[in-house]
């Protein structure tokens, strides 16, 4: 056959059409790969390179990036010696602890409530999901109004309960309640999304498992604890991991609800820090102040933390039982 | 999504009991869910009510006007829409262009690449795909500095290109399309080939028409995601840029007019309400897309 003759003459091991197929495969991925290569793959390498360099006093400020000096590990060392950096990690950790378990618990509770033929359940599901698609920054601005100590409804509500503390100190205007207040707003915004994920997972549990448990005499609560929750473990793992990456990325809600400042200042091991300067905000601040090398180093520390915690999560929650 | 509603008898933990008739159980559910729903939507409701208030009333916890009192107005919307320094019609248009542009490009390149990763055999396919999936674990904020440098280098500050292009290589979207196209029968593609269709013809006449629902899903997810993209649009635009989007415009407006809550809420409406409408008419696609990525087979 003509096709085979060509193959033999060219010394190829596969039929020609397979090379043709592969060629078209490459052609089809080129546009995606081009964008991904320039804006995702290259930046990771470039960022690593930048993390060993820094702008300096006599930098050419019209071309800062090209005029950065090699500084070795100094960016990393600087960060690790800086209490502001450590506070950003502490604040992120506190925020994650406040947000992620609450988010998951609230989403699960909602899913259990709405995994029924309750009249209007479809509408309720959509209604709970809706805030998830709203702009985080704009929602943050609205919460700023809701949390306003003078004119907002929440301070008024607590005053009505007899607690006047918030009237005086506000919710996001003091270092003590700022992180829980932001977490509360974000739980309300995101719980509907988690609910949808849990509903999907619940639908994938075969009914026979529940029947078996019923035959064994399990009551509703036992079925929840011993059957449903263990089967939802992969979903809980997924939500913790994505929630964690989300917290490391969190910026807009903090920018909005602290009016771009990062929150009220207070003393942390003898250094003044802003109460809500979580890692994402701190990274933005380094970038804003043109410490590009430090910002790149910070990026890699965050990446290491994200991968580390993802790994731990897989080890702890991902174990087959 | 198929709904096996076995849960009715199994999962309503403590509310479920033979001693309660059905309507009591439902009433108990509503007693929890309705107040919670109101709390979840408090920001939305508060925004709308405040946006309609006459300046000065936004700071009061009063909702029902006294006799003869002029308390609600459309004036705030008119003012922010045509504001000289903060033209929200401009911000809304920019948000629309950026979100639509980004969604179109994303869908196009993800469908092309998704088809190749699903149906074409080429050396390095699996490795490349695995590498791309791994990038999904990287917190997006670490791309900020190097991407900014690239945009600076290309001279793209204050352009739509800078606002659109860097976010179009959506790996989740690639994954979504690839999973879907993998499910299409090979025999269909073979048949097209036998009929003499070109590679591009096969793609356009077989793959694309059969992938439209997933493409719409990805379009909507990207659109909404970019509509809410704040940080990137903040850093690639200078404050005097003509291409500011709604959240960036609102943040500048906030810096200037911190106390004018009525106008700020009117500005917020321009961001929130279109998305609420879009979601309401197309929620099926949203939910299908968001669950597709997380369901373990």
Coordinates of C-alpha atoms in Angstrom, one line a residue:
Chain A
X1 CA 0.0 0.0 0.0
X2 CA 1.1 3.5 -0.8
X3 CA 0.8 4.6 2.8
X4 CA 3.1 1.8 4.0
X5 CA 5.6 2.4 1.3
X6 CA 6.0 6.0 2.5
X7 CA 6.3 4.8 6.1
X8 CA 9.1 2.3 5.2
X9 CA 11.0 4.8 3.1
X10 CA 10.9 7.4 5.9
X11 CA 12.0 4.9 8.5
X12 CA 8.9 5.5 10.6
X13 CA 7.6 3.0 13.1
X14 CA 3.9 4.0 13.1
X15 CA 1.4 4.4 10.3
X16 CA 1.5 7.9 8.8
X17 CA -1.9 8.9 9.8
X18 CA -0.9 8.7 13.5
X19 CA 1.7 11.4 12.9
X20 CA -0.9 13.4 11.1
X21 CA -3.2 13.0 14.1
X22 CA -0.5 14.0 16.5
X23 CA 0.4 17.1 14.4
X24 CA -3.3 18.2 14.5
X25 CA -3.2 17.5 18.3
X26 CA -0.3 20.0 18.7
X27 CA -2.0 22.5 16.4
X28 CA -5.2 22.4 18.5
X29 CA -3.4 22.9 21.8
X30 CA -1.1 25.7 20.6
X31 CA -3.4 28.6 21.4
X32 CA -4.0 27.4 25.0
X33 CA -0.4 26.4 25.5
X34 CA 0.9 29.7 24.3
X35 CA -1.2 31.7 26.8
X36 CA -0.5 29.1 29.6
X37 CA 3.2 29.1 28.8
X38 CA 3.5 32.9 28.8
X39 CA 1.2 33.7 31.7
X40 CA 1.3 30.7 33.9
X41 CA 4.4 28.5 33.4
X42 CA 6.9 31.2 32.7
X43 CA 5.7 33.3 35.6
X44 CA 6.4 30.5 38.1
X45 CA 10.0 30.3 36.9
X46 CA 10.4 34.0 36.6
X47 CA 9.0 34.6 40.0
X48 CA 11.5 32.1 41.4
X49 CA 14.3 34.0 39.7
X50 CA 13.0 37.4 41.0
X51 CA 12.8 36.0 44.6
X52 CA 16.7 36.2 44.6
X53 CA 16.8 39.7 43.4
X54 CA 15.6 43.0 44.7
X55 CA 15.1 46.6 43.6
X56 CA 17.4 49.0 45.3
X57 CA 17.7 52.6 46.2
X58 CA 19.4 53.6 42.9
X59 CA 17.1 51.5 40.7
X60 CA 16.0 52.9 37.4
X61 CA 12.4 53.5 38.5
X62 CA 11.2 53.5 34.9
X63 CA 12.4 50.0 34.4
X64 CA 12.6 48.6 37.9
X65 CA 12.4 44.9 36.9
X66 CA 15.4 45.1 34.6
X67 CA 17.4 46.9 37.2
X68 CA 17.2 44.5 40.1
X69 CA 20.2 43.3 41.9
X70 CA 21.1 39.7 42.9
X71 CA 20.7 39.4 46.6
X72 CA 20.9 35.7 47.2
X73 CA 18.6 34.4 49.9
X74 CA 18.3 37.9 51.5
X75 CA 14.6 38.3 50.6
X76 CA 13.7 35.1 52.3
X77 CA 15.9 35.8 55.4
X78 CA 14.4 39.3 55.6
X79 CA 10.9 37.9 55.6
X80 CA 11.6 35.3 58.1
X81 CA 13.0 37.9 60.5
X82 CA 10.1 40.3 60.0
X83 CA 7.3 40.1 62.6
X84 CA 4.9 41.7 60.1
X85 CA 5.4 38.7 57.9
X86 CA 4.8 36.2 60.7
X87 CA 1.8 38.1 61.8
X88 CA 0.4 37.8 58.2
X89 CA 0.7 34.1 58.5
X90 CA -0.8 34.0 62.0
X91 CA -3.7 36.2 60.8
X92 CA -4.2 33.9 57.7
X93 CA -4.2 30.8 60.0
X94 CA -6.7 32.3 62.4
X95 CA -8.9 33.4 59.5
X96 CA -8.7 29.9 57.9
X97 CA -9.6 28.3 61.2
X98 CA -12.6 30.6 61.6
X99 CA -13.7 30.4 58.0
X100 CA -13.1 26.8 56.6
X101 CA -14.7 24.6 59.4
X102 CA -17.6 27.0 59.7
X103 CA -18.1 27.1 56.0
X104 CA -18.0 23.3 55.7
X105 CA -20.3 22.8 58.7
X106 CA -22.8 25.4 57.5
X107 CA -22.8 24.0 54.0
X108 CA -23.3 20.4 55.2
X109 CA -26.2 21.5 57.5
X110 CA -27.8 23.3 54.6
X111 CA -27.3 20.3 52.3
X112 CA -28.9 18.0 54.8
X113 CA -31.9 20.4 55.2
X114 CA -32.4 20.8 51.4
X115 CA -31.7 17.2 50.4
X116 CA -35.4 16.6 50.8
X117 CA -38.7 17.1 48.9
X118 CA -39.4 20.1 51.1
X119 CA -41.8 22.2 49.0
X120 CA -39.8 24.8 47.1
X121 CA -36.5 23.1 47.7
X122 CA -35.2 24.0 44.2
X123 CA -35.9 27.7 44.7
X124 CA -34.3 27.6 48.2
X125 CA -31.2 25.9 46.8
X126 CA -30.8 28.5 44.1
X127 CA -31.5 31.3 46.6
X128 CA -28.8 30.1 49.0
X129 CA -26.4 29.7 46.1
X130 CA -26.9 33.1 44.6
X131 CA -24.5 35.2 46.8
X132 CA -21.6 33.0 45.7
X133 CA -21.6 34.6 42.2
X134 CA -21.6 38.2 43.5
X135 CA -18.4 40.3 43.4
X136 CA -16.5 39.8 46.6
X137 CA -15.2 43.3 46.6
X138 CA -18.6 44.9 46.2
X139 CA -20.2 42.6 48.8
X140 CA -17.3 43.6 51.1
X141 CA -18.3 47.3 50.7
X142 CA -21.9 46.5 51.5
X143 CA -20.8 44.7 54.7
X144 CA -18.8 47.7 55.6
X145 CA -22.1 49.6 55.7
X146 CA -23.8 46.7 57.6
X147 CA -21.0 46.6 60.2
X148 CA -20.8 50.4 60.6
X149 CA -21.0 51.1 64.4
X150 CA -23.0 54.3 64.0
X151 CA -25.4 53.6 61.2
X152 CA -25.3 49.8 60.6
X153 CA -28.0 47.3 61.6
X154 CA -25.7 44.9 63.4
X155 CA -24.4 47.3 66.0
X156 CA -28.0 48.4 66.6
X157 CA -29.1 44.8 66.9
X158 CA -26.5 44.1 69.6
X159 CA -27.4 47.3 71.4
X160 CA -31.0 46.0 71.4
X161 CA -29.7 42.8 73.0
X162 CA -28.0 45.0 75.6
X163 CA -24.4 44.7 74.2
X164 CA -23.2 48.2 73.5
X165 CA -19.5 47.2 73.0
X166 CA -19.9 47.1 69.2
X167 CA -21.6 50.6 69.2
X168 CA -18.4 51.9 70.6
X169 CA -15.7 49.8 68.9
X170 CA -17.4 48.6 65.7
X171 CA -16.9 45.1 64.1
X172 CA -14.1 45.7 61.6
X173 CA -12.7 48.8 63.4
X174 CA -11.0 46.9 66.2
X175 CA -8.3 44.2 66.0
X176 CA -10.3 41.7 68.1
X177 CA -13.4 41.1 66.0
X178 CA -12.2 42.0 62.6
X179 CA -11.2 38.5 61.4
X180 CA -14.4 36.8 62.8
X181 CA -16.5 39.6 61.3
X182 CA -15.0 39.1 57.8
X183 CA -15.2 35.3 58.2
X184 CA -18.9 35.6 59.1
X185 CA -19.6 37.6 56.0
X186 CA -17.7 35.2 53.8
X187 CA -19.4 32.1 55.3
X188 CA -22.8 33.6 54.5
X189 CA -21.6 34.4 50.9
X190 CA -20.0 31.0 50.3
X191 CA -22.2 28.4 52.2
X192 CA -24.6 27.9 49.2
X193 CA -21.7 26.9 47.0
X194 CA -20.6 24.3 49.6
X195 CA -24.2 23.1 49.9
X196 CA -24.3 22.4 46.1
X197 CA -21.1 20.3 46.4
X198 CA -22.5 18.3 49.3
X199 CA -25.8 17.8 47.6
X200 CA -23.9 16.3 44.6
X201 CA -21.9 14.1 46.9
X202 CA -25.0 13.0 48.8
X203 CA -26.7 12.1 45.5
X204 CA -23.8 9.8 44.6
X205 CA -24.2 7.7 47.8
X206 CA -26.1 4.5 46.8
X207 CA -29.4 4.1 48.6
X208 CA -28.6 0.4 49.4
X209 CA -26.0 1.5 51.9
X210 CA -28.6 3.3 54.0
X211 CA -31.0 0.3 53.7
X212 CA -28.3 -1.9 55.0
X213 CA -27.7 0.4 57.9
X214 CA -31.4 0.5 58.6
X215 CA -31.6 -3.3 58.6
X216 CA -28.8 -3.3 61.2
X217 CA -31.0 -1.1 63.3
X218 CA -29.3 2.2 62.9
X219 CA -31.3 5.3 63.8
X220 CA -31.1 8.6 61.9
X221 CA -28.3 10.1 63.9
X222 CA -26.2 6.9 63.7
X223 CA -26.7 6.8 60.0
X224 CA -25.5 10.4 59.7
X225 CA -22.4 9.8 61.9
X226 CA -21.4 6.3 60.7
X227 CA -22.6 6.2 57.1
X228 CA -23.1 9.7 55.6
X229 CA -20.2 11.6 57.1
X230 CA -17.5 9.0 56.3
X231 CA -18.8 8.8 52.7
X232 CA -18.6 12.6 52.4
X233 CA -15.0 12.6 53.4
X234 CA -13.6 13.1 49.9
X235 CA -15.8 16.1 49.5
X236 CA -14.8 17.5 52.9
X237 CA -11.1 17.0 51.9
X238 CA -11.8 18.8 48.6
X239 CA -13.4 21.7 50.3
X240 CA -10.7 22.0 52.9
X241 CA -8.0 22.1 50.2
X242 CA -9.8 24.5 47.9
X243 CA -10.8 26.6 51.0
X244 CA -7.2 26.8 52.0
X245 CA -6.0 27.9 48.6
X246 CA -8.8 30.4 48.7
X247 CA -7.7 31.8 52.0
X248 CA -4.1 32.2 50.8
X249 CA -5.5 34.1 47.8
X250 CA -7.9 36.2 49.8
X251 CA -7.5 39.8 49.2
X252 CA -10.5 41.7 47.9
X253 CA -12.7 41.1 50.9
X254 CA -9.9 42.5 53.2
X255 CA -9.2 45.4 50.9
X256 CA -12.9 46.3 50.8
X257 CA -13.7 45.8 54.5
X258 CA -10.6 47.6 55.8
X259 CA -10.9 50.5 53.3
X260 CA -7.6 49.4 51.7
X261 CA -5.6 49.8 55.0
X262 CA -5.4 46.2 56.3
X263 CA -7.2 47.0 59.5
X264 CA -6.6 48.7 62.8
X265 CA -3.0 48.7 64.0
X266 CA -1.9 47.0 67.1
X267 CA 1.2 45.7 68.8
X268 CA 2.5 42.2 67.8
X269 CA 5.8 41.3 69.5
X270 CA 6.8 44.9 69.7
X271 CA 6.0 45.7 66.1
X272 CA 3.0 47.6 64.9
X273 CA 0.9 45.4 62.6
X274 CA -2.5 45.8 60.8
X275 CA -5.0 43.4 62.3
X276 CA -6.3 42.0 59.0
X277 CA -3.1 41.9 56.9
X278 CA -3.4 38.3 55.9
X279 CA -0.9 36.8 53.6
X280 CA -2.6 37.9 50.3
X281 CA -2.8 41.4 51.6
X282 CA 0.8 41.4 52.8
X283 CA 1.9 40.2 49.4
X284 CA 0.0 43.0 47.7
X285 CA 1.5 45.5 50.1
X286 CA 5.1 44.3 49.3
X287 CA 4.2 44.6 45.6
X288 CA 2.6 48.0 46.1
X289 CA 5.7 49.3 47.9
X290 CA 7.8 48.0 44.9
X291 CA 9.6 45.3 46.9
X292 CA 9.2 42.9 44.0
X293 CA 11.9 40.6 45.1
X294 CA 10.3 40.3 48.6
X295 CA 6.9 39.8 47.0
X296 CA 8.3 37.0 44.8
X297 CA 9.9 35.3 47.8
X298 CA 6.6 35.7 49.7
X299 CA 4.9 34.0 46.8
X300 CA 7.1 31.0 47.1
X301 CA 6.6 30.7 50.8
X302 CA 2.9 30.7 50.2
X303 CA 3.2 28.1 47.5
X304 CA 5.2 25.9 49.9
X305 CA 2.6 26.3 52.6
X306 CA -0.2 25.5 50.1
X307 CA 1.5 22.4 48.9
X308 CA 2.4 21.3 52.5
X309 CA -1.1 21.7 53.9
X310 CA -2.6 20.0 50.8
X311 CA -0.3 17.1 51.4
X312 CA -1.1 16.9 55.1
X313 CA -4.8 17.1 54.3
X314 CA -4.5 14.2 51.9
X315 CA -2.6 12.2 54.5
X316 CA -5.1 12.8 57.3
X317 CA -8.4 13.0 55.6
X318 CA -7.6 11.0 52.5
X319 CA -6.7 7.8 54.3
X320 CA -9.1 4.9 53.4
X321 CA -10.8 3.6 56.5
Chain B
X1 CA -28.5 16.0 38.2
X2 CA -30.5 13.0 39.1
X3 CA -32.3 13.4 42.4
X4 CA -32.9 10.2 44.4
X5 CA -34.8 11.5 47.2
X6 CA -34.1 8.7 49.6
X7 CA -32.9 11.5 51.9
X8 CA -36.3 12.5 52.9
X9 CA -36.5 9.5 55.2
X10 CA -32.9 9.3 56.2
X11 CA -31.1 12.6 56.5
X12 CA -33.3 15.0 58.3
X13 CA -31.4 14.1 61.4
X14 CA -33.2 15.2 64.5
X15 CA -36.3 16.6 62.9
X16 CA -37.2 13.2 61.5
X17 CA -39.4 11.3 63.8
X18 CA -42.5 9.2 63.4
X19 CA -44.2 11.3 66.1
X20 CA -44.2 14.4 63.9
X21 CA -46.6 14.7 61.0
X22 CA -45.0 15.8 57.7
X23 CA -46.3 19.4 57.9
X24 CA -44.7 19.9 61.3
X25 CA -41.4 18.7 60.0
X26 CA -41.6 21.0 57.0
X27 CA -42.6 23.9 59.2
X28 CA -39.6 23.3 61.4
X29 CA -37.3 23.3 58.4
X30 CA -38.8 26.6 57.2
X31 CA -38.4 28.0 60.7
X32 CA -34.6 27.5 60.3
X33 CA -34.2 28.1 56.6
X34 CA -36.2 31.3 56.1
X35 CA -34.5 33.4 58.7
X36 CA -31.2 32.1 57.5
X37 CA -32.1 33.0 53.9
X38 CA -32.9 36.5 55.0
X39 CA -29.6 36.8 56.8
X40 CA -27.7 35.5 53.7
X41 CA -29.5 38.1 51.5
X42 CA -29.3 40.9 54.0
X43 CA -26.4 42.6 52.1
X44 CA -28.4 42.4 48.8
X45 CA -31.6 43.8 50.4
X46 CA -29.7 46.5 52.4
X47 CA -27.9 47.6 49.2
X48 CA -31.1 47.9 47.2
X49 CA -33.0 49.8 49.9
X50 CA -30.1 52.1 50.7
X51 CA -29.6 52.8 47.0
X52 CA -33.1 54.1 46.7
X53 CA -32.9 56.4 49.7
X54 CA -32.7 60.2 49.5
X55 CA -29.2 61.2 50.7
X56 CA -29.2 61.5 54.4
X57 CA -31.7 58.7 55.0
X58 CA -29.1 55.9 54.2
X59 CA -27.6 56.5 57.6
X60 CA -30.9 56.0 59.4
X61 CA -32.6 52.8 60.3
X62 CA -35.9 54.0 59.0
X63 CA -37.7 52.4 56.2
X64 CA -41.3 53.7 56.2
X65 CA -41.6 57.3 55.4
X66 CA -43.7 59.4 57.8
X67 CA -46.6 61.3 56.3
X68 CA -45.4 63.8 53.7
X69 CA -41.8 62.7 54.0
X70 CA -39.8 62.2 50.8
X71 CA -37.6 59.3 51.5
X72 CA -37.1 57.2 48.3
X73 CA -35.7 58.4 45.0
X74 CA -34.1 57.2 41.7
X75 CA -31.7 60.2 41.8
X76 CA -28.7 58.2 43.1
X77 CA -28.7 55.9 40.2
X78 CA -28.9 58.7 37.7
X79 CA -26.1 60.6 39.5
X80 CA -23.6 57.8 39.7
X81 CA -24.4 56.5 36.2
X82 CA -23.4 59.8 34.7
X83 CA -21.0 61.0 37.4
X84 CA -18.3 63.2 35.9
X85 CA -15.3 61.7 37.8
X86 CA -16.7 58.2 38.4
X87 CA -18.9 57.4 35.3
X88 CA -20.5 54.1 36.2
X89 CA -21.9 53.6 32.7
X90 CA -18.2 53.5 31.6
X91 CA -17.2 51.1 34.4
X92 CA -20.2 48.8 33.6
X93 CA -19.3 48.8 29.9
X94 CA -15.6 48.0 30.7
X95 CA -16.7 45.2 33.0
X96 CA -18.9 43.9 30.3
X97 CA -16.2 44.0 27.6
X98 CA -13.5 42.5 29.8
X99 CA -15.8 39.7 31.1
X100 CA -17.2 38.9 27.6
X101 CA -13.8 39.1 25.9
X102 CA -12.2 36.9 28.5
X103 CA -15.0 34.4 28.4
X104 CA -15.0 34.1 24.6
X105 CA -11.3 33.6 24.4
X106 CA -11.3 31.1 27.3
X107 CA -14.0 29.0 25.7
X108 CA -12.3 29.1 22.3
X109 CA -8.9 28.0 23.4
X110 CA -10.2 25.5 26.1
X111 CA -12.4 23.8 23.6
X112 CA -9.6 23.5 21.0
X113 CA -7.2 22.1 23.6
X114 CA -9.8 20.0 25.4
X115 CA -10.6 18.3 22.1
X116 CA -6.9 17.6 21.5
X117 CA -6.3 16.3 25.0
X118 CA -9.4 14.1 24.7
X119 CA -9.2 12.7 21.2
X120 CA -5.8 13.2 19.7
X121 CA -2.7 11.0 20.5
X122 CA 0.5 12.9 20.6
X123 CA 3.7 12.4 22.5
X124 CA 3.8 14.2 25.9
X125 CA 0.0 14.5 26.1
X126 CA -0.4 12.9 29.5
X127 CA 2.6 14.6 31.0
X128 CA 1.5 18.0 29.7
X129 CA -2.0 17.5 31.0
X130 CA -0.7 16.4 34.4
X131 CA 1.6 19.4 34.6
X132 CA -1.3 21.8 33.8
X133 CA -3.6 20.2 36.4
X134 CA -0.8 20.6 39.0
X135 CA -0.8 24.3 38.4
X136 CA -4.4 24.4 39.6
X137 CA -3.0 23.8 43.2
X138 CA -0.9 27.0 43.0
X139 CA -2.5 30.0 44.8
X140 CA -3.4 32.4 42.0
X141 CA -2.0 35.4 43.8
X142 CA 1.6 34.2 43.3
X143 CA 1.2 35.0 39.6
X144 CA 0.6 38.6 40.3
X145 CA 4.2 40.0 40.3
X146 CA 5.5 38.1 37.2
X147 CA 2.3 38.7 35.2
X148 CA 2.5 42.4 36.1
X149 CA 6.1 42.5 34.9
X150 CA 5.1 40.9 31.6
X151 CA 2.2 43.4 31.1
X152 CA 4.6 46.2 31.8
X153 CA 7.2 44.8 29.4
X154 CA 4.6 44.4 26.6
X155 CA 3.4 48.0 27.2
X156 CA -0.1 46.8 28.0
X157 CA -0.8 49.0 31.1
X158 CA -4.3 50.6 30.8
X159 CA -5.4 48.3 27.9
X160 CA -8.2 45.7 27.5
X161 CA -5.5 43.2 26.4
X162 CA -3.8 43.3 29.8
X163 CA -7.2 42.9 31.5
X164 CA -8.3 40.0 29.4
X165 CA -5.5 37.9 28.0
X166 CA -3.5 36.7 31.1
X167 CA -6.6 34.9 32.6
X168 CA -7.8 33.1 29.5
X169 CA -5.7 29.9 30.0
X170 CA -8.2 28.5 32.4
X171 CA -7.1 25.1 33.4
X172 CA -10.3 24.2 35.1
X173 CA -12.1 25.0 31.8
X174 CA -9.7 22.8 29.9
X175 CA -10.4 20.0 32.3
X176 CA -14.1 20.5 32.0
X177 CA -14.1 20.4 28.2
X178 CA -11.7 17.5 28.0
X179 CA -13.8 15.4 30.3
X180 CA -16.9 16.2 28.3
X181 CA -15.3 15.6 24.9
X182 CA -13.8 12.3 26.1
X183 CA -17.4 11.1 26.5
X184 CA -18.3 11.7 22.9
X185 CA -18.2 8.4 20.9
X186 CA -15.1 8.0 18.7
X187 CA -17.4 6.5 16.0
X188 CA -18.9 9.9 15.3
X189 CA -15.4 11.4 14.6
X190 CA -14.5 8.4 12.5
X191 CA -17.7 8.7 10.5
X192 CA -16.9 12.4 9.8
X193 CA -13.4 11.4 8.7
X194 CA -14.7 8.7 6.4
X195 CA -17.1 11.2 4.9
X196 CA -14.0 13.3 4.0
X197 CA -14.4 16.0 6.6
X198 CA -11.2 18.0 7.3
X199 CA -9.8 18.1 10.8
X200 CA -11.2 21.6 11.3
X201 CA -14.5 20.6 9.7
X202 CA -14.8 17.7 12.2
X203 CA -14.1 20.0 15.1
X204 CA -16.5 22.7 14.0
X205 CA -19.4 20.4 12.8
X206 CA -19.2 17.5 15.3
X207 CA -17.3 18.5 18.4
X208 CA -18.5 22.0 18.9
X209 CA -22.2 21.5 18.4
X210 CA -22.1 18.5 20.8
X211 CA -20.2 20.6 23.4
X212 CA -22.4 23.7 23.4
X213 CA -23.9 23.2 26.9
X214 CA -20.4 22.8 28.5
X215 CA -19.2 25.7 26.5
X216 CA -22.0 27.9 27.8
X217 CA -21.2 26.8 31.3
X218 CA -17.6 27.7 31.0
X219 CA -18.6 31.0 29.4
X220 CA -20.8 31.9 32.3
X221 CA -18.4 30.9 35.0
X222 CA -15.6 32.9 33.3
X223 CA -17.9 35.8 32.8
X224 CA -18.9 36.0 36.4
X225 CA -15.4 35.3 37.6
X226 CA -14.0 38.2 35.6
X227 CA -16.8 40.5 36.5
X228 CA -15.6 40.0 40.1
X229 CA -11.9 40.2 39.3
X230 CA -10.6 43.1 41.5
X231 CA -6.9 42.8 42.2
X232 CA -5.7 42.3 38.7
X233 CA -7.8 45.1 37.2
X234 CA -6.6 47.3 40.1
X235 CA -2.9 46.8 39.3
X236 CA -3.0 46.9 35.5
X237 CA -4.9 50.2 35.4
X238 CA -3.7 53.5 36.7
X239 CA -6.5 55.5 38.5
X240 CA -6.9 57.8 35.4
X241 CA -7.3 54.8 33.0
X242 CA -10.4 54.9 30.8
X243 CA -10.8 51.2 31.3
X244 CA -11.6 50.9 35.0
X245 CA -14.1 48.1 35.8
X246 CA -17.0 48.3 38.3
X247 CA -15.2 47.1 41.4
X248 CA -12.1 49.3 40.8
X249 CA -14.3 52.2 40.0
X250 CA -16.3 51.6 43.2
X251 CA -13.1 51.4 45.2
X252 CA -11.9 54.8 43.9
X253 CA -15.4 56.2 44.5
X254 CA -15.3 54.9 48.0
X255 CA -11.9 56.6 48.6
X256 CA -13.4 59.9 47.5
X257 CA -17.0 59.8 48.9
X258 CA -16.7 57.6 51.9
X259 CA -19.8 59.0 53.6
X260 CA -22.2 59.0 50.6
X261 CA -23.5 55.5 51.2
X262 CA -26.7 56.0 49.1
X263 CA -24.6 56.7 46.0
X264 CA -22.1 53.9 46.8
X265 CA -24.9 51.4 47.1
X266 CA -26.4 52.6 43.8
X267 CA -23.0 52.0 42.3
X268 CA -22.9 48.6 43.9
X269 CA -26.2 47.8 42.3
X270 CA -24.6 48.1 38.9
X271 CA -22.3 45.3 39.8
X272 CA -24.6 43.0 41.7
X273 CA -28.0 43.2 40.0
X274 CA -26.9 42.1 36.4
X275 CA -25.1 39.1 37.9
X276 CA -28.2 38.2 39.9
X277 CA -30.4 38.4 36.8
X278 CA -27.8 36.4 34.7
X279 CA -27.6 33.7 37.4
X280 CA -31.4 33.5 37.8
X281 CA -31.9 32.9 34.1
X282 CA -29.0 30.4 33.6
X283 CA -28.5 28.7 37.0
X284 CA -28.7 25.3 35.5
X285 CA -25.4 25.9 33.6
X286 CA -23.7 27.3 36.7
X287 CA -24.5 24.5 39.0
X288 CA -23.6 21.8 36.4
X289 CA -20.2 23.4 35.8
X290 CA -19.3 23.9 39.4
X291 CA -20.2 20.4 40.4
X292 CA -18.5 18.8 37.4
X293 CA -15.1 19.8 38.6
X294 CA -15.5 18.3 42.1
X295 CA -17.4 15.1 41.6
X296 CA -15.1 12.1 42.1
X297 CA -16.0 9.4 39.7

